[in-house]
CSV table of C-alpha atoms in Angstrom, one decimal:
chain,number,residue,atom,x,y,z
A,138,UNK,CA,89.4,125.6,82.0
A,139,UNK,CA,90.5,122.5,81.2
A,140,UNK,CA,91.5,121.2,84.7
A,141,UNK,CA,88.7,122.2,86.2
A,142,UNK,CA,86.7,120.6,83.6
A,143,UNK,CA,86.8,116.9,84.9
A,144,UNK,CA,88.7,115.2,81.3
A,145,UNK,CA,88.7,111.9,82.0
A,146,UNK,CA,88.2,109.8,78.8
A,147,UNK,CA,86.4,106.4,79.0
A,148,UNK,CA,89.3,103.5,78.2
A,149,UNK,CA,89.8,103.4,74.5
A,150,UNK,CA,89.0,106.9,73.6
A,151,UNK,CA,91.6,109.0,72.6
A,152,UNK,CA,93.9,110.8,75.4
A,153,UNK,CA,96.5,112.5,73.3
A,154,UNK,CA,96.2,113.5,69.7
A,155,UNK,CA,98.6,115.0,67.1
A,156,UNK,CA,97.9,116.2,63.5
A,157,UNK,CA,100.8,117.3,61.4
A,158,UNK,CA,103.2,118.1,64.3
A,159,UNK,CA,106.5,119.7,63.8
A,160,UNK,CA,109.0,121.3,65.6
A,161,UNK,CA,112.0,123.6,64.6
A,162,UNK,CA,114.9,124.8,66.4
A,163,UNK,CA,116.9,127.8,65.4
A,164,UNK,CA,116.2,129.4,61.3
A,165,UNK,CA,117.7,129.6,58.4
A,166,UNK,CA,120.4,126.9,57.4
A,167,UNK,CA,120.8,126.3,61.2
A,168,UNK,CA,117.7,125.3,61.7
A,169,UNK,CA,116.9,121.7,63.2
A,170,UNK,CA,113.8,120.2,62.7
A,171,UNK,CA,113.1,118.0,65.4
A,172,UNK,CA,109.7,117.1,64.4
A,173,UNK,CA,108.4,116.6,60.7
A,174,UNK,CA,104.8,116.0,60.6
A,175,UNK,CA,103.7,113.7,63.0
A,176,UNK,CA,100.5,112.0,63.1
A,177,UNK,CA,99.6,109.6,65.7
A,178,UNK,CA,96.4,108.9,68.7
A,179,UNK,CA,96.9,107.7,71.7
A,180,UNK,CA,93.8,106.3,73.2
A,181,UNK,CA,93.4,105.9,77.3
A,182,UNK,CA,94.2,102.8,78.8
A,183,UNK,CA,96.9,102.2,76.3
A,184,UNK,CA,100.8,101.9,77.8
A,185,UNK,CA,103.0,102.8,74.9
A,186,UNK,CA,106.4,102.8,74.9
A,187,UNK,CA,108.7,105.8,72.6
A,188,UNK,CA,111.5,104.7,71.1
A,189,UNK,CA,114.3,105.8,68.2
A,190,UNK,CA,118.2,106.3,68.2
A,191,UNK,CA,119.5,109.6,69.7
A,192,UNK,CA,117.7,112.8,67.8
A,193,UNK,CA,115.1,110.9,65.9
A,194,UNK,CA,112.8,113.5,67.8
A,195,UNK,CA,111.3,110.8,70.7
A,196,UNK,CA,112.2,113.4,73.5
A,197,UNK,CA,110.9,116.6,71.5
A,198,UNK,CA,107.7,114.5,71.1
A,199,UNK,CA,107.4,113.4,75.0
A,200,UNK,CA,107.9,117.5,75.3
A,201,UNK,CA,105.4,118.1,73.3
A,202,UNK,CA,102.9,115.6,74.7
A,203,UNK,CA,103.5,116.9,78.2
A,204,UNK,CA,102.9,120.2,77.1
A,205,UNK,CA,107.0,120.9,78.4
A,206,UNK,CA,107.0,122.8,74.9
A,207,UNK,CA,104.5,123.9,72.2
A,208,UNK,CA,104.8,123.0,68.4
A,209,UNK,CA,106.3,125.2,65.6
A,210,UNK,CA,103.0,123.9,63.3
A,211,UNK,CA,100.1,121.3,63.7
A,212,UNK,CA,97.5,120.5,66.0
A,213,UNK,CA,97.8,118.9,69.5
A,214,UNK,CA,95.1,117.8,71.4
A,215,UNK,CA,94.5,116.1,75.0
A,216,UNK,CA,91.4,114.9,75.7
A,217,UNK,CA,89.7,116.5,73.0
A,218,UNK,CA,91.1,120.2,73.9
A,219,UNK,CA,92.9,122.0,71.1
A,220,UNK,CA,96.1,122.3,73.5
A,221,UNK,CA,97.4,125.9,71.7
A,222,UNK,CA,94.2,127.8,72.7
A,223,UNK,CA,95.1,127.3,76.3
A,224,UNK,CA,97.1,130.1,78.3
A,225,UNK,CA,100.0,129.0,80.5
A,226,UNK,CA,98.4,129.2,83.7
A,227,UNK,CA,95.6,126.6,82.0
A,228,UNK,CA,98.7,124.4,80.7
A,229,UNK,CA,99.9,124.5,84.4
A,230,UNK,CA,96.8,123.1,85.6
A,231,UNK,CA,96.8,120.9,83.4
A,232,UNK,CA,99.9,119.3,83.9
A,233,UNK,CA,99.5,119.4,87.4
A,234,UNK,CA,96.0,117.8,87.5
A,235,UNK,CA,96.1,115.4,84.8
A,236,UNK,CA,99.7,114.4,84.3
A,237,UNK,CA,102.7,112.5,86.3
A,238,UNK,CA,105.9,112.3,85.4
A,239,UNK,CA,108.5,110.0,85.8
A,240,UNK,CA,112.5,111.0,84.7
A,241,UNK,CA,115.6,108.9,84.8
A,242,UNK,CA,117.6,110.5,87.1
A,243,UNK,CA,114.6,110.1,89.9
A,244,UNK,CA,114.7,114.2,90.6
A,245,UNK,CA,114.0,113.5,94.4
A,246,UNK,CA,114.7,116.0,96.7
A,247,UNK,CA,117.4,114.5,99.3
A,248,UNK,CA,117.1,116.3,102.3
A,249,UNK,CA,113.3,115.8,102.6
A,250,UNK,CA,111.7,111.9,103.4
A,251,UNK,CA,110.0,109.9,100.7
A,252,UNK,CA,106.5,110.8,102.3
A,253,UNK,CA,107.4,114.4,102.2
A,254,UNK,CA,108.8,113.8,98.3
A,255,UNK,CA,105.9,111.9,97.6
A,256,UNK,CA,103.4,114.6,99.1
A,257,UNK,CA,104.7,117.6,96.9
A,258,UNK,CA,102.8,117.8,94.5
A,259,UNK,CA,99.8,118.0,96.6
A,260,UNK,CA,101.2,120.8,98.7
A,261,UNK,CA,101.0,122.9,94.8
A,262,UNK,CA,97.4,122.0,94.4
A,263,UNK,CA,96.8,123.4,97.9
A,264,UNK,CA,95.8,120.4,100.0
A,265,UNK,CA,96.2,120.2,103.2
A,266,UNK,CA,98.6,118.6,105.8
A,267,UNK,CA,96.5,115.8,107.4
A,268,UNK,CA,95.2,115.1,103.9
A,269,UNK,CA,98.8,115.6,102.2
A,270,UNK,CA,100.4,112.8,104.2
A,271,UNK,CA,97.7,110.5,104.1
A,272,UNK,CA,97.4,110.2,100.4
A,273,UNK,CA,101.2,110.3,100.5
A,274,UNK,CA,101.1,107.3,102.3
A,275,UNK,CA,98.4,105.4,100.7
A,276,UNK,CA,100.3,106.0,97.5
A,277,UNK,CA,103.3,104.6,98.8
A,278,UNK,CA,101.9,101.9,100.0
A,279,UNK,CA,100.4,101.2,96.6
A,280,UNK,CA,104.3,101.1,95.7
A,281,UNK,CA,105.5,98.8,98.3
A,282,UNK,CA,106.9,101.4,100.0
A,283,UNK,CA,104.8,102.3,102.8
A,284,UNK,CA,107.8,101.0,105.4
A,285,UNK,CA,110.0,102.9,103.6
A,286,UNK,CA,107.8,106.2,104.7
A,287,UNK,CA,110.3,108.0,106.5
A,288,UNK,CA,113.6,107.4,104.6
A,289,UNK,CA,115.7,109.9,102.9
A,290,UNK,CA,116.8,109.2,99.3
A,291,UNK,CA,120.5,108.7,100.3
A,292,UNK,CA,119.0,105.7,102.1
A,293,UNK,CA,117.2,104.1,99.5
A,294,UNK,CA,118.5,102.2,96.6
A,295,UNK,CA,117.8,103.5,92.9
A,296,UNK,CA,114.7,101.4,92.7
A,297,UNK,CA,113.4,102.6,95.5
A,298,UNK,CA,114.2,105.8,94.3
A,299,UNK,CA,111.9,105.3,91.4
A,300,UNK,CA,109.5,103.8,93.2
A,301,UNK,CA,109.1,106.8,95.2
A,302,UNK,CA,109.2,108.9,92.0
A,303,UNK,CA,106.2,107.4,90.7
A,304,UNK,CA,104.2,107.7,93.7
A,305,UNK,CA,104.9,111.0,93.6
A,306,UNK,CA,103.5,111.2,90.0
A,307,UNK,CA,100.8,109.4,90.4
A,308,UNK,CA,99.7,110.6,94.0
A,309,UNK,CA,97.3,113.4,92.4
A,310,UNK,CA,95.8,110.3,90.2
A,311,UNK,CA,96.6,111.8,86.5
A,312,UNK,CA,94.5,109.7,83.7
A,313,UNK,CA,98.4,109.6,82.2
A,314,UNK,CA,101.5,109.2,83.3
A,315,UNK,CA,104.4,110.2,81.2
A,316,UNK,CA,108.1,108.3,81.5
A,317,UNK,CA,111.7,109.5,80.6
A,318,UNK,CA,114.0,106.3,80.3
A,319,UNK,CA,112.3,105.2,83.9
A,320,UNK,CA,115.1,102.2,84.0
A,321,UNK,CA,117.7,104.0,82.6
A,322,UNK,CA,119.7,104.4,85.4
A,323,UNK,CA,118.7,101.0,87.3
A,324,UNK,CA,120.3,97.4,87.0
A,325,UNK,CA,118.4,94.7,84.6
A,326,UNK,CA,116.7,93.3,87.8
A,327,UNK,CA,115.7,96.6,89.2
A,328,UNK,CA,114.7,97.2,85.8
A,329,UNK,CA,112.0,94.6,85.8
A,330,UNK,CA,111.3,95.4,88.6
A,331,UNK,CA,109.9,98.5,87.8
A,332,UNK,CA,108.2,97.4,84.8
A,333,UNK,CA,106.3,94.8,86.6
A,334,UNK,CA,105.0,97.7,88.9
A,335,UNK,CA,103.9,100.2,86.4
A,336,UNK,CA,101.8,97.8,84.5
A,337,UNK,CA,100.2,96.8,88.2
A,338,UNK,CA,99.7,100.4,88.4
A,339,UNK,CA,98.4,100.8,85.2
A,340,UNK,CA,95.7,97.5,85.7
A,341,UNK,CA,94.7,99.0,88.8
A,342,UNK,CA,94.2,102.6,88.2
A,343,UNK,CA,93.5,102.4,84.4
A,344,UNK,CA,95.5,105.1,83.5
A,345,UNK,CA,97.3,105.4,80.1
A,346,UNK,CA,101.2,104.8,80.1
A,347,UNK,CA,103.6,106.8,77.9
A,348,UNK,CA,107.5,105.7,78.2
A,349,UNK,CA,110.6,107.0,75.9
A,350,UNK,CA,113.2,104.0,76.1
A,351,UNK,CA,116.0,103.2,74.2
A,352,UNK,CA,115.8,99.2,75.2
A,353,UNK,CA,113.5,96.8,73.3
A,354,UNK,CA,113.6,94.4,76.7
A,355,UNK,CA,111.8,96.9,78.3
A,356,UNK,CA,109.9,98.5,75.6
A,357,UNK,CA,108.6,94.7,74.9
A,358,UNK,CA,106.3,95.4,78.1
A,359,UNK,CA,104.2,97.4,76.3
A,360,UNK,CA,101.3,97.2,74.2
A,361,UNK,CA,102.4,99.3,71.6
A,362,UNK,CA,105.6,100.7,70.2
A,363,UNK,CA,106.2,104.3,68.6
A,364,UNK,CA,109.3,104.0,66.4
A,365,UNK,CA,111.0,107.6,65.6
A,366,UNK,CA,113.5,108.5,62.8
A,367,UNK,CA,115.0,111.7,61.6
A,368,UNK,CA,111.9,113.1,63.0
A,369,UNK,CA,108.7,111.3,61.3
A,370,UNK,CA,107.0,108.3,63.1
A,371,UNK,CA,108.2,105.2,60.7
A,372,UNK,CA,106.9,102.2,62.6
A,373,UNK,CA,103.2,101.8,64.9
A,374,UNK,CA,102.4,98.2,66.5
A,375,UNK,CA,102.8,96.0,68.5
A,376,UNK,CA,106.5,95.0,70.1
A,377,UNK,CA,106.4,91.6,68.1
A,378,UNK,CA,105.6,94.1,65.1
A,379,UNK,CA,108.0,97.2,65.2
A,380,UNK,CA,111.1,95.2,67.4
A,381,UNK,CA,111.7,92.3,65.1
């Protein structure tokens, strides 16, 4: 079983691969394909940024690569495993082990502390208590946020918020962490903000950075940039390469 087999590519390898990846919705002359035969590798280490305008298929393919949803054709692989021959308990695990991730809207829950939110996750892969809170905390403190501990969300601003949200993704220590418009709902200088943190984050854990944005400011902190349209992947580089 895949989480239980200790993936963990070295830096540079590939994390996430698809081969001829599409996606339908619905049959017939209703029928929307979201996804037309998409080829691309992401190796580990890398922190790519997703981008296209509305329905060019850069959500479907986030979907996809967090295994949120399975593809109508084509091959999708994470670290090496043929993703399809895996049943959905083994998917669960496998999201749960080896994935974070981070949405717009923050998806705290607000009558619990940022400690507690933070912890979560761990209380679904069965640690315990003691243990829970103090890799909460050491999480949060790897966010700035460690004298923030014991705050609900109503009393913390939206980039705390997301601060919080990403320690909570990242407190099981996933090889990848996958983000849905992370600034989207945060002011330019909250924005940065953010940015600045996740690539810390990413130099200091080494993990591998996928991020759907709609903003070339922000996409323009990453290393690559995955352009979408009308479902295909038309544009692969850098941000100096696909942004201008």
């Amino acid at each position: 079983m895949p989480a239980e087999a200790g993936l963990a590519p070295a830096r540079g390898l590939p994390i996430l691969e698809m081969r001829g990846i599409r996606k339908v919705y619905g049959s017939g002359g209703t029928a929307v394909h979201a996804l037309a035969g998409v080829d691309l590798t992401i190796r580990a280490g890398e922190f790519v940024a997703v981008m296209g305008p509305s329905g060019s298929g850069k959500s479907t393919c986030m979907n996809l690569l967090g295994c949120l949803d399975v593809p109508s054709a084509g091959e999708y692989r994470f670290c090496g495993v043929p993703v399809a021959g895996l049943s959905r308990d083994a998917l669960a695990l496998l999201r749960r082990h080896y994935m974070g991730f981070v949405f717009q809207s923050f998806n705290l829950l607000p009558r619990i502390t940022a400690l507690d939110n933070v912890a979560l996750p761990l209380v679904y892969a069965g640690e315990g208590r003691e243990r829970r809170r103090r890799r909460a905390m050491a999480t949060l403190t790897s966010v700035g946020l460690a004298q923030r501990a014991m705050a609900t969300s109503s009393q913390l601003s939206g980039g705390q918020q997301q601060r919080v949200a990403i320690a909570r993704a990242l407190v099981t220590e996933p090889p990848l962490l996958l983000a849905d418009e992370p600034t989207g709902n945060l002011d330019t200088a909250r924005a940065e903000e953010i940015m600045g943190l996740l690539a810390a984050l990413r130099a200091d854990r080494d993990i591998t950075i996928v991020m759907v944005t709609h903003e070339p400011d922000i996409a323009a902190h990453a290393d690559r940039v995955l352009y979408f349209v009308d479902g295909r992947l038309t544009r692969d580089g850098t941000p100096a390469e696909v942004l201008t």
